[in-house]
XYZ file of C-alpha atoms in Angstrom:
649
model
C 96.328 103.372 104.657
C 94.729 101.368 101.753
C 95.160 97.873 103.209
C 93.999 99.668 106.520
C 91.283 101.542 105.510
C 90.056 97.974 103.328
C 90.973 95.923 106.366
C 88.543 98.123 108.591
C 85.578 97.996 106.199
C 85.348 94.593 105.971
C 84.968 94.256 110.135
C 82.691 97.603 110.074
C 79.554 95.359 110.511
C 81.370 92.427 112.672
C 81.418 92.051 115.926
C 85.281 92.574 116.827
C 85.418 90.435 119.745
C 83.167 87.035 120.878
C 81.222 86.829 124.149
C 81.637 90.344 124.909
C 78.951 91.990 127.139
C 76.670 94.357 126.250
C 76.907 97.870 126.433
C 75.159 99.622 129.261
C 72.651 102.557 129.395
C 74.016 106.015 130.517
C 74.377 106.867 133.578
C 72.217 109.644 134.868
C 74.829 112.254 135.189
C 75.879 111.812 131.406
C 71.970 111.953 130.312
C 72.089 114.865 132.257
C 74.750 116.460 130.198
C 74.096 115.355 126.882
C 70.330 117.056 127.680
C 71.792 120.041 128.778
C 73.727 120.342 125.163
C 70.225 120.961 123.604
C 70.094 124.553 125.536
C 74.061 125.353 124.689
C 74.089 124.767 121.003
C 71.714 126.261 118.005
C 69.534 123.282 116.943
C 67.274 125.139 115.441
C 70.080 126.089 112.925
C 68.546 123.776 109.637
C 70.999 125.149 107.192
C 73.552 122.204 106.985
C 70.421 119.846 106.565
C 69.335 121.951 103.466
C 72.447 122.731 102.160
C 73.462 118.685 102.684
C 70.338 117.991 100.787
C 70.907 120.219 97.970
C 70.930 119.279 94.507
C 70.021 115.772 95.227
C 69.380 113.453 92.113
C 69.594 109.958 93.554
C 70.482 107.385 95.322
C 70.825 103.633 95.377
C 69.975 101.614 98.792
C 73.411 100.028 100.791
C 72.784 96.120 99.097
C 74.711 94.628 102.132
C 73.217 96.947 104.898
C 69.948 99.210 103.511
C 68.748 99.406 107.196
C 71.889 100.234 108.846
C 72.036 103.644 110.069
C 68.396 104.212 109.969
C 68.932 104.346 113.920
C 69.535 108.097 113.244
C 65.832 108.896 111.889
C 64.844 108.903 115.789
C 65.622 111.998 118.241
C 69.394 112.175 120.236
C 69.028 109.424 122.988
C 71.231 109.759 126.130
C 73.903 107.379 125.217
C 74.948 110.031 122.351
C 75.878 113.802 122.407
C 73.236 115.617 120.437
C 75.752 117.451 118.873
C 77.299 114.560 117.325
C 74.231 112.670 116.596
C 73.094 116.136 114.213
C 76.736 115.907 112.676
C 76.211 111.409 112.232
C 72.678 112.387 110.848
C 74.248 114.924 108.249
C 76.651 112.517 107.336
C 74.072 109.804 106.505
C 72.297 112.064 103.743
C 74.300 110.191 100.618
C 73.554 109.519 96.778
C 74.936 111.756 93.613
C 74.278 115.577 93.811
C 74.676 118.500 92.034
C 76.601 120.859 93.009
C 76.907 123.539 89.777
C 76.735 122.909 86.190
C 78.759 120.322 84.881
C 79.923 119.797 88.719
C 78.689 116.333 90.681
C 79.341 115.096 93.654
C 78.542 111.037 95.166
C 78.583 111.582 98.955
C 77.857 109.178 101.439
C 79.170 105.857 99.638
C 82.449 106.001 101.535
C 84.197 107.903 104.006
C 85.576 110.689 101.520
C 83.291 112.120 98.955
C 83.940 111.463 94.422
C 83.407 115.044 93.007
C 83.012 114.803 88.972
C 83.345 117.282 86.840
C 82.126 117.132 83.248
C 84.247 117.977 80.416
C 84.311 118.603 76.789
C 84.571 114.582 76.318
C 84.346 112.575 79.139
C 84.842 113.427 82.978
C 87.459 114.334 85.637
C 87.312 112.252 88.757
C 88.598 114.283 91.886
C 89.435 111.391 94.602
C 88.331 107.899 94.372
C 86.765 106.948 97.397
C 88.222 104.444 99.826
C 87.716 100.870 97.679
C 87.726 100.020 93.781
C 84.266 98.730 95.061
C 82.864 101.783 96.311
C 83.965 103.739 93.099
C 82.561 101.346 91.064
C 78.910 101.694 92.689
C 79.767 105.461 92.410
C 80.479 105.984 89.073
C 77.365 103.826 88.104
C 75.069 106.149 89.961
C 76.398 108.874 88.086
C 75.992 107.042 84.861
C 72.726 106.085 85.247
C 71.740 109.885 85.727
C 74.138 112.020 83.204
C 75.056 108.865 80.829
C 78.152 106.632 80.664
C 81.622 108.567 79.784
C 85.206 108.059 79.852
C 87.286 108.687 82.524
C 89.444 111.565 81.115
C 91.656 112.017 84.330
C 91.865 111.333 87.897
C 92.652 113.736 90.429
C 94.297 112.736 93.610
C 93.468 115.459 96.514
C 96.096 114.411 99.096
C 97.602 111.541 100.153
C 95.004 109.688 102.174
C 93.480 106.405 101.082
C 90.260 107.340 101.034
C 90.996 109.645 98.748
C 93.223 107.268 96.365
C 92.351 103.904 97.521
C 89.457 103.101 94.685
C 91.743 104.226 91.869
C 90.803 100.812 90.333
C 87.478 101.361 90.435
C 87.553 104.286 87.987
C 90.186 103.384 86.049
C 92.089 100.446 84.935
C 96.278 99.795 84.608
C 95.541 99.661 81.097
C 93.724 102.841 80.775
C 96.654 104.737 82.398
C 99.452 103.361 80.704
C 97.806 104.048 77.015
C 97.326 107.902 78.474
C 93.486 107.640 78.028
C 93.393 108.560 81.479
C 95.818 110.817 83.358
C 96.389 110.527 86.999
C 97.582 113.972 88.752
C 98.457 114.740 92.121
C 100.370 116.984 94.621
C 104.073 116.854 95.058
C 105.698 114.371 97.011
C 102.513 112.161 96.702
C 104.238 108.464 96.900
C 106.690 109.593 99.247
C 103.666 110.094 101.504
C 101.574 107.571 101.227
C 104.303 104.904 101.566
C 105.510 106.982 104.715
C 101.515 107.140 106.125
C 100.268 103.809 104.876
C 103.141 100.966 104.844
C 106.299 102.683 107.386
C 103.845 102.753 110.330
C 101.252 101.063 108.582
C 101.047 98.246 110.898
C 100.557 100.215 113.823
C 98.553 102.933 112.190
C 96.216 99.935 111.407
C 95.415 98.579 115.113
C 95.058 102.181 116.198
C 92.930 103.217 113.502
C 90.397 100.721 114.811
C 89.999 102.880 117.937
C 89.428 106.089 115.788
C 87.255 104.725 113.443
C 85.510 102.397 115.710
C 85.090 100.215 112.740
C 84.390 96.866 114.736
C 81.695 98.351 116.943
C 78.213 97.449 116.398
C 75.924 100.449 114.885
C 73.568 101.640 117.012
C 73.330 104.351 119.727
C 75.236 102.509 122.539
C 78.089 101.733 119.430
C 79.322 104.016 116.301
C 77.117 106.076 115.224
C 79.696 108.026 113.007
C 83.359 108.762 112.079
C 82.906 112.583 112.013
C 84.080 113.115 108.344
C 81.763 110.682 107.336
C 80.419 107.454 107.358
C 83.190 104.110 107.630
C 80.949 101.928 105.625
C 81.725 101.465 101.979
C 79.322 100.718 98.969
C 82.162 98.026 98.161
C 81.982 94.603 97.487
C 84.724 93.409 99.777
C 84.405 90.067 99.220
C 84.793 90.125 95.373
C 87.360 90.410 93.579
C 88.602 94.029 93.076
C 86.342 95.251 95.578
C 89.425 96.717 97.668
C 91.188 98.842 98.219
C 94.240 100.203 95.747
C 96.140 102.616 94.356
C 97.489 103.469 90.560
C 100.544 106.078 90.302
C 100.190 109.714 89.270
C 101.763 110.007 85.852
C 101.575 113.829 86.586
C 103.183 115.755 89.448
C 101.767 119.461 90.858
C 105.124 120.570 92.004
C 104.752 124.606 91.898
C 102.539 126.159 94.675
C 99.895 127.507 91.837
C 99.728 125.431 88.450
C 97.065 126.051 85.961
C 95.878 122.862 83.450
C 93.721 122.462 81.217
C 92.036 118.932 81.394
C 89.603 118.216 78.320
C 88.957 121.312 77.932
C 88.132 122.229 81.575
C 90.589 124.881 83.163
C 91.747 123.792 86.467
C 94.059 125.603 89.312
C 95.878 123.767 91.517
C 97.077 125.310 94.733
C 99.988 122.970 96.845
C 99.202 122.714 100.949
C 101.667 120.288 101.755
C 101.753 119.840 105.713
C 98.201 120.820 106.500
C 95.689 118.180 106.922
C 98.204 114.996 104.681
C 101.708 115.764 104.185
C 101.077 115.842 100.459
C 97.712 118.144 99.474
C 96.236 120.738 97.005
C 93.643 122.721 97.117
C 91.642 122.763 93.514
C 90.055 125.934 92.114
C 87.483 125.583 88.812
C 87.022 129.207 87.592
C 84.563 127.983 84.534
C 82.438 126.595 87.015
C 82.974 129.323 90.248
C 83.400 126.147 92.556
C 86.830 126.186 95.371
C 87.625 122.531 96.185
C 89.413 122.743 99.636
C 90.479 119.342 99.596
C 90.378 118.153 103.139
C 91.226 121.761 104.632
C 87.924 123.032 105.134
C 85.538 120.739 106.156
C 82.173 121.014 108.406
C 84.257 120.104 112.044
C 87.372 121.259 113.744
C 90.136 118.645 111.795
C 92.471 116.663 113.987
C 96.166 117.828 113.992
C 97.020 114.759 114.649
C 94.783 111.720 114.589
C 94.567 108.814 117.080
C 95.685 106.222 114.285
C 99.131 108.334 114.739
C 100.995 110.392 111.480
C 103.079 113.254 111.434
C 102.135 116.133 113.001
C 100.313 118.643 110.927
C 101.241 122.278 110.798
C 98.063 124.418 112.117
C 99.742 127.524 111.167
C 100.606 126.375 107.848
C 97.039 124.916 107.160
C 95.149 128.290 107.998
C 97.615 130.097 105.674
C 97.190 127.861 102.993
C 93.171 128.722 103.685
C 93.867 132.181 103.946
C 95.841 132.292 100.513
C 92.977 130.568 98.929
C 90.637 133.240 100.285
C 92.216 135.506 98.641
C 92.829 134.777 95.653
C 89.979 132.339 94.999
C 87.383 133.825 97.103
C 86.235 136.997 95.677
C 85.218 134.739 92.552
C 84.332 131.605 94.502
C 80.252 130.850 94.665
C 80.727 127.229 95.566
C 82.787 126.245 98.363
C 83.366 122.360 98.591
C 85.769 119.433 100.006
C 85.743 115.811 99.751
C 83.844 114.868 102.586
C 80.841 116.483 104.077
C 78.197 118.775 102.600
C 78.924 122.225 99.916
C 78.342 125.998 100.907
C 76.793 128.290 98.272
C 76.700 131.687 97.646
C 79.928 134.004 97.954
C 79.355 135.856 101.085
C 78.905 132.491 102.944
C 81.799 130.549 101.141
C 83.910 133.889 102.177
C 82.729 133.476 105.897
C 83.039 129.741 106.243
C 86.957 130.328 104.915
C 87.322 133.041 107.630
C 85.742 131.065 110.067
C 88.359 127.856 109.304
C 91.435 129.948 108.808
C 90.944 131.596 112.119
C 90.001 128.090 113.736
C 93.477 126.797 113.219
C 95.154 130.135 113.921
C 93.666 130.382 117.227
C 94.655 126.733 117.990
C 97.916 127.062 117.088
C 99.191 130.921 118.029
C 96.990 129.919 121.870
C 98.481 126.625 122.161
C 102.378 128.588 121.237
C 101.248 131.204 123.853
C 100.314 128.982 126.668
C 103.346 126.929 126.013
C 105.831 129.908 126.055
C 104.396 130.818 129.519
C 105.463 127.127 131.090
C 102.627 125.621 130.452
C 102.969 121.656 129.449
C 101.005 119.874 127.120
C 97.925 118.245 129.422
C 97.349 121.935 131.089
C 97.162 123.515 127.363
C 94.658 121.271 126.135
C 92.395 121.407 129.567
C 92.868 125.338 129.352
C 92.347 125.547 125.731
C 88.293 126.803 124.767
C 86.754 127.535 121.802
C 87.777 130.900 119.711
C 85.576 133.788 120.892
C 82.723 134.456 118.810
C 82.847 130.673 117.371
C 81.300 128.820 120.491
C 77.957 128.153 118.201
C 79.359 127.793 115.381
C 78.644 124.157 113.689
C 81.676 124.040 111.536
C 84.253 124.190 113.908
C 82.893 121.963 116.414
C 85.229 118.967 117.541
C 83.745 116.194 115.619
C 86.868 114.739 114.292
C 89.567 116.617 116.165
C 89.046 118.710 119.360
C 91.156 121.333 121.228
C 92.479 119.182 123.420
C 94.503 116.397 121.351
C 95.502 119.449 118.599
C 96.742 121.567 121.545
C 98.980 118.649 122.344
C 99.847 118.541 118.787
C 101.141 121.813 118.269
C 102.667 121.280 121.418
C 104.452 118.304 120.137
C 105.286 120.171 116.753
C 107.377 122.160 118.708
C 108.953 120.810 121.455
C 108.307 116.993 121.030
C 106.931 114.391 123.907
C 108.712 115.853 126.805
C 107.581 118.290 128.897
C 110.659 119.078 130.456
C 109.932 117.592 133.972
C 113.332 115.119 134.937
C 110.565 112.804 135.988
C 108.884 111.965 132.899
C 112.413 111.757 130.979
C 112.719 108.014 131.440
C 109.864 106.759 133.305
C 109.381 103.203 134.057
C 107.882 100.913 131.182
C 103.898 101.083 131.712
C 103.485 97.639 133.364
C 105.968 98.176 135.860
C 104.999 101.856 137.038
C 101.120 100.599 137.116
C 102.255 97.469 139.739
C 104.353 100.323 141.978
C 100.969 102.593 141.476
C 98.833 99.711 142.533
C 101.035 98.730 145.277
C 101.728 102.147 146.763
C 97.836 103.063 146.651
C 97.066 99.967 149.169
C 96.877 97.174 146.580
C 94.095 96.294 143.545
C 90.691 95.993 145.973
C 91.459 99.060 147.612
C 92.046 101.124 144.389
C 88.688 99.125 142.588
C 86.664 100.498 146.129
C 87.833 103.977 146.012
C 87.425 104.060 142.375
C 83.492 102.438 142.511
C 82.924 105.568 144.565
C 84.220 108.067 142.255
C 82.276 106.388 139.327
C 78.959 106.837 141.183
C 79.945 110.454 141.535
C 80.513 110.920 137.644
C 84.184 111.267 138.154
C 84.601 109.169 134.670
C 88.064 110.238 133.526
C 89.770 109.298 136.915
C 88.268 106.156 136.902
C 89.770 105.131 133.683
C 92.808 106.435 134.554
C 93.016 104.845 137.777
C 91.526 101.271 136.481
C 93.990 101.975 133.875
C 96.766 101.408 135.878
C 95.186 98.498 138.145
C 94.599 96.728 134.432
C 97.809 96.936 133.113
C 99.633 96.176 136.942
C 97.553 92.423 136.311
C 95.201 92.332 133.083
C 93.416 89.229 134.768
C 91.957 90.967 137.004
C 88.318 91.351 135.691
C 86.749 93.548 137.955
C 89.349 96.357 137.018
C 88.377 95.331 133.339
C 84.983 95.701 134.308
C 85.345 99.166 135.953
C 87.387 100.594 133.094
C 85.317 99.490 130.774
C 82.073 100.889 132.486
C 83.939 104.034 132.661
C 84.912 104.148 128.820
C 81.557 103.841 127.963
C 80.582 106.852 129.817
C 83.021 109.120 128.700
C 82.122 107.507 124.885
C 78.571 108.475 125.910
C 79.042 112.115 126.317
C 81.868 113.257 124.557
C 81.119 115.069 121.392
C 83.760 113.995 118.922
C 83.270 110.679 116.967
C 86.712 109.753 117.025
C 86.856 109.529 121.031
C 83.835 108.324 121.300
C 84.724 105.127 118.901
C 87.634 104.711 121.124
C 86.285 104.791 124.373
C 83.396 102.491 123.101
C 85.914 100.214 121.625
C 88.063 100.550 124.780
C 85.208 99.172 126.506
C 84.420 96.483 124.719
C 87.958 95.005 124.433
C 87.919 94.556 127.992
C 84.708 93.389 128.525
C 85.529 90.360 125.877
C 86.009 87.010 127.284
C 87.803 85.639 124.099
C 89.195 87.837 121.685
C 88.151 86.951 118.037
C 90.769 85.599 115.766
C 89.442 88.095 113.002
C 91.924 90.792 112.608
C 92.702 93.258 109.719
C 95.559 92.190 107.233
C 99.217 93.105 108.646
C 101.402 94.355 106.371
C 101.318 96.595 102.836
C 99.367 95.757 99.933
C 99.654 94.173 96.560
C 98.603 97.450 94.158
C 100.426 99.575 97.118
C 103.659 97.185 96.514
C 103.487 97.380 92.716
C 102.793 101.327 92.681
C 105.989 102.166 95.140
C 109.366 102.918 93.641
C 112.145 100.239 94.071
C 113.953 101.850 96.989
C 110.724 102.881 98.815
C 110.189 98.710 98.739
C 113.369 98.251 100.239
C 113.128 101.103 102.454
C 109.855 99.028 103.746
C 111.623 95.454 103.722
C 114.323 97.558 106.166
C 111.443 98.113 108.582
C 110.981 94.720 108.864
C 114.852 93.797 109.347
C 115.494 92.015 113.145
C 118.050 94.317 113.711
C 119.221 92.058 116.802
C 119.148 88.715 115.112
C 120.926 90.129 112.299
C 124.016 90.568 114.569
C 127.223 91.412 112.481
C 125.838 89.689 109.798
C 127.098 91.456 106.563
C 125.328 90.394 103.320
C 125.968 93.077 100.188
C 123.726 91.867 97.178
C 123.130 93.416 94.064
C 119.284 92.911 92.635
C 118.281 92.975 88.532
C 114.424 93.526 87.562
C 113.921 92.321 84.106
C 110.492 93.708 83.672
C 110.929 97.422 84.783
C 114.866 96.859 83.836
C 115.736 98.379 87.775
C 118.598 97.317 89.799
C 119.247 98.323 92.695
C 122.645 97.702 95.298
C 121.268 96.451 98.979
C 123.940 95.935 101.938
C 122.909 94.600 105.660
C 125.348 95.741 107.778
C 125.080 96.457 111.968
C 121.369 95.370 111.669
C 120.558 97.946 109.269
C 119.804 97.591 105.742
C 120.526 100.001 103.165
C 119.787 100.067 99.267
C 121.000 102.069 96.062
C 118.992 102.404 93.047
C 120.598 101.941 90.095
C 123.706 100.517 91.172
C 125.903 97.412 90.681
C 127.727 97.048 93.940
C 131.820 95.075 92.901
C 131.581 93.615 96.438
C 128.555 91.873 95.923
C 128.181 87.733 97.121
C 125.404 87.114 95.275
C 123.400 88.840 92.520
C 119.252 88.237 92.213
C 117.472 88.275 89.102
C 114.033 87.969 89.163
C 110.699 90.286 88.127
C 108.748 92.857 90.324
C 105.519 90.466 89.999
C 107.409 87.750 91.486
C 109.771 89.678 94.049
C 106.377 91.362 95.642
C 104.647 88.081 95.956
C 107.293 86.757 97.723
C 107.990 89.509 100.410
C 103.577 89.581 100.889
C 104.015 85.808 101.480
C 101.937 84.611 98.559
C 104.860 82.973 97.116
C 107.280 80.583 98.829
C 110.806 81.427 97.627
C 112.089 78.332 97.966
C 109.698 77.532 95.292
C 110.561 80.426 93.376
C 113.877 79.469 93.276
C 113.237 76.007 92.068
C 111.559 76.948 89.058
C 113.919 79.529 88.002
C 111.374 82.583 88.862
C 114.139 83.772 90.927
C 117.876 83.123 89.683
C 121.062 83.533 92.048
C 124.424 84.211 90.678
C 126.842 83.675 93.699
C 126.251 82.729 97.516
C 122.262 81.778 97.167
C 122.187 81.374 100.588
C 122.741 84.793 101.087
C 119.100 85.692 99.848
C 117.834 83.297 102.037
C 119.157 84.430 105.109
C 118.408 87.759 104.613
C 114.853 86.777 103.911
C 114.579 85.094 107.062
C 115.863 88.018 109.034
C 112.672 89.577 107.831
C 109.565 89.974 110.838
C 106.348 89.774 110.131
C 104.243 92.210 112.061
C 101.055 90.994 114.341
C 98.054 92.895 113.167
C 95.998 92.661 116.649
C 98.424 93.568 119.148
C 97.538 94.387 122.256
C 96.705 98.249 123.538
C 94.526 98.769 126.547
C 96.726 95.854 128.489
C 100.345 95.333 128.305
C 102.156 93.821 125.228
């Protein structure tokens, strides 16, 4: 997620595609409803706007974009749930902050939030924001307030890159490998991120667009907010260093409780793996009374599975893990924090807002298992699905980021996967073909775009896109379908509550409004400091994904590979299309044997380095059939960044 996450932030204030149209007002029947949220929900509720303001030392203006979200000073207008405009208005309040004694947190710099803790010598960082930039600007703020002081240790959270990705920022290579600064983080923490970020990074990059709604203009007809926070980083993008990274942990959390002692500040560590990243902890400082939940307990109802796609989280799990850490943290707990949004003081609240989150995710998942075990499929859960009793006003679980719907489907898919058990969605035609049979069954494309013209003057916005859905992808040129869907996109981005659908509708929209897609697309592939940082087989379980299994045919090419720097070898065989690697092994059956460095075997597979050349100049030596490296190079695909997904591939 690194080179996604660093990819997105550089096109946050672009315009993602040339010549599109504007967006359009709302219609009168979403002003209607976003008005009517004003009498359903407790606005006069000002304690997340004091609490969010709380402890506030300073700030330092955005130098690329000062002006940019001060759109949000002005009341809800009707292109924007007022819900969600209080939660993007929250999110906006940024600069350093203190949360306790010897406790600091910079929020509002990047999507996640840097908590620092002071310690007998220097600091701890918990979570590095999303860019070495951002970190950077983050650390300086802090310096200029409390004074300039080593970086004792990093803490990674979980396994999300805005969590990890401005490693660089706070700490150097150097710094790391001399011990002067220790890097810990929960169990299984490389596994994940290469697993998140560079498996289905690709992919998870293109969709992540949608969620984050990173190329749409700011503004009140465009993003207005990610939900956890705000997508625009402090970083400079465009200098060197000012992206995004990671450095490995040089110490591992593997028991479910572990107690350190980091210059000279105790610290608790509590393991969550499989609730909100598949590799998390909880943090607990006892000196200082303050519970860290990580990403566990935020101010919103979490996704259980996000629109940029990852594993399915484990809602049961997750509200155990919170209900463990209510009990054995909260009695003591006065300060209840997490690395994005706002903290909670005083113990009776920070007991509530745990109770309130564990039983969030409880009711989720134990009504979504009910519903299910009755015959219910996936779409009729999450229409059925309402908030838990007793928690229809409150702030914190509202469906900023996630909402009942898409998590219903995810514990739904935890369980029994994508099918629903009907014969007739068990191998349905491919998407283009069923929408031409839709299209032609329901009297052709002008009869469909008539019928559906009527609906959309009747507010019927879902069906619209659903039906304009199928008349785009049955013929994409067919612009008045584009128009139509889009029109309807923008609606339902209008009055839905949670930032994440709204960026996608609203990008939705303007993909098919665009006349000529822009050439400027976010970086395929995995990144430099993510290459370096991943174990040997992990980078050959990536150069696998990339294998054209067809075009490989019965080719059968068994090489054996020598890293003089790290002193690694590693055994690789391509065999039915699949390849398959051994760490430290020396394979007797071997063609060819490849000697080269991890600097120069990284540059080659990012494309920086030609290997031709690499193999003139004796960077890369071949004992054997040379030819056999270059041919299984070749067979490697490089992944388009910008495919297509609201029109057929």
């Amino acid at each position: 997620m690194t080179k996604i996450i660093g990819s997105l932030l550089a096109l946050s204030a672009m315009p993602f595609f040339a010549n599109a149209q504007a967006p359009k007002p709302a219609e009168p029947a979403v002003a209607a409803a976003n008005r009517a949220v004003f009498a359903q929900l407790p606005f006069t509720d000002r304690q997340d706007f004091a609490d969010a303001n709380r402890g506030f030392v300073a700030t330092t203006p955005d130098a690329r974009n000062p002006t940019l979200y001060d759109f949000l000073k002005q009341d809800a207008p009707p292109t924007v749930n007022p819900s969600l405009w209080r939660q993007a208005q929250l999110n906006a309040i940024n600069g350093l902050f203190k949360v306790t004694d010897g406790v600091y947190q910079v929020r509002g710099f990047s999507l996640a939030n840097m908590t620092i803790v002071e310690g007998s010598t220097g600091i701890i960082v918990i979570d590095t924001l999303s860019t070495a930039g951002a970190a950077r600007e983050a650390l300086s703020l802090y310096a200029a307030q409390r004074g300039r002081k080593p970086v004792k240790a990093i803490i990674y959270s979980h396994s999300h890159s805005d969590h990890y990705g401005g490693a660089k920022g706070v700490a150097t290579d150097e710094d790391v490998a001399s011990g002067a600064t220790k890097v810990f983080a929960p169990a299984g923490f490389m596994d994940a991120i290469v697993s998140e970020s560079v498996t289905g990074g690709n992919a998870m990059g293109r969709r992540a667009q949608f969620q984050f709604g990173s190329p749409l203009p700011r503004g009140d007809r465009g993003n207005v907010d990610a939900g956890l926070g705000k997508m625009d980083s402090r970083s400079s993008l465009g200098a060197p260093g000012g992206g995004g990274g990671v450095i490995a942990p040089t110490d591992s959390i593997e028991k479910p409780i572990e107690t350190h002692t980091i210059d000279g500040v105790t610290i608790v560590f509590q393991l969550a793996p499989k609730s909100e990243a598949p590799s998390e902890m909880q943090i607990y400082l006892p000196q200082s009374h303050v519970l860290d939940m990580a990403e566990n307990a935020t101010h919103n109802l979490h996704n259980l599975l996000p629109l940029r796609g990852t594993e399915v989280r484990d809602a049961n799990g997750w509200s155990h893990y919170i209900s463990e850490a209510l009990e054995r943290f909260g009695p003591d707990a006065q300060v209840l924090i997490a690395q994005h949004h706002w903290p909670v003081w005083d113990n009776a609240r920070v007991v509530k807002r745990l109770q309130v989150q564990r039983d969030l995710y409880k009711y989720v998942h134990d009504q979504t298992v009910r519903l299910m075990n009755q015959g219910y499929g996936p779409a009729d859960i999450a229409e059925a699905l309402t908030m838990p009793p007793g928690l229809e006003n409150e702030w914190s679980a509202r469906g900023y980021y996630g909402t009942l719907s898409h998590d219903a489907k995810a514990v739904y898919q935890k369980y029994l996967g994508w099918y629903d058990g009907n014969p007739a969605n068990l191998n349905p035609l491919p998407p283009a073909e069923d929408a031409r049979k839709y299209v032609e069954y329901m009297g052709g494309a002008s009869a469909v775009i008539a019928r559906a013209r009527e609906d959309f003057k009747a507010g019927n916005y879902r069906w619209v896109a659903q039906v304009m859905d199928q008349v785009v992808f049955a013929d994409p040129a067919n612009k008045e379908a584009r128009a139509l869907a889009a029109d309807a996109f923008e609606q339902l981005g209008y009055v839905t509550e949670s930032a994440t659908w709204r960026n996608a509708y609203l990008l939705g929209a303007q993909e098919l409004r665009a006349a000529t897609p822009s050439q400027t697309r976010p970086a395929p592939g995995v990144g430099a400091d993510m290459l370096h940082a991943m174990p040997l087989n992990l980078v050959f379980d990536y150069l696998a994904t990339r294998v054209n299994g067809p075009r490989a045919g019965t080719s059968h090419i068994v090489m054996n590979w020598k890293f003089t720097d790290s002193r690694e070898s590693i055994a690789s065989n391509l065999e039915h299309g699949a390849l398959t690697a051994v760490l430290n092994k020396t394979d007797p059956a071997a063609t060819a044997t490849v000697t080269t460095t991890r600097p120069v075997f990284e540059a080659i597979i990012l494309g920086q380095r030609p290997l031709a050349e690499s193999l003139r100049n004796n960077a890369v030596s071949v004992t054997g059939d040379a030819a056999q490296l270059t041919t299984l190079m070749a067979l490697l695909d490089s992944f388009e960044a910008g495919f297509p997904i609201i029109e057929p591939r």
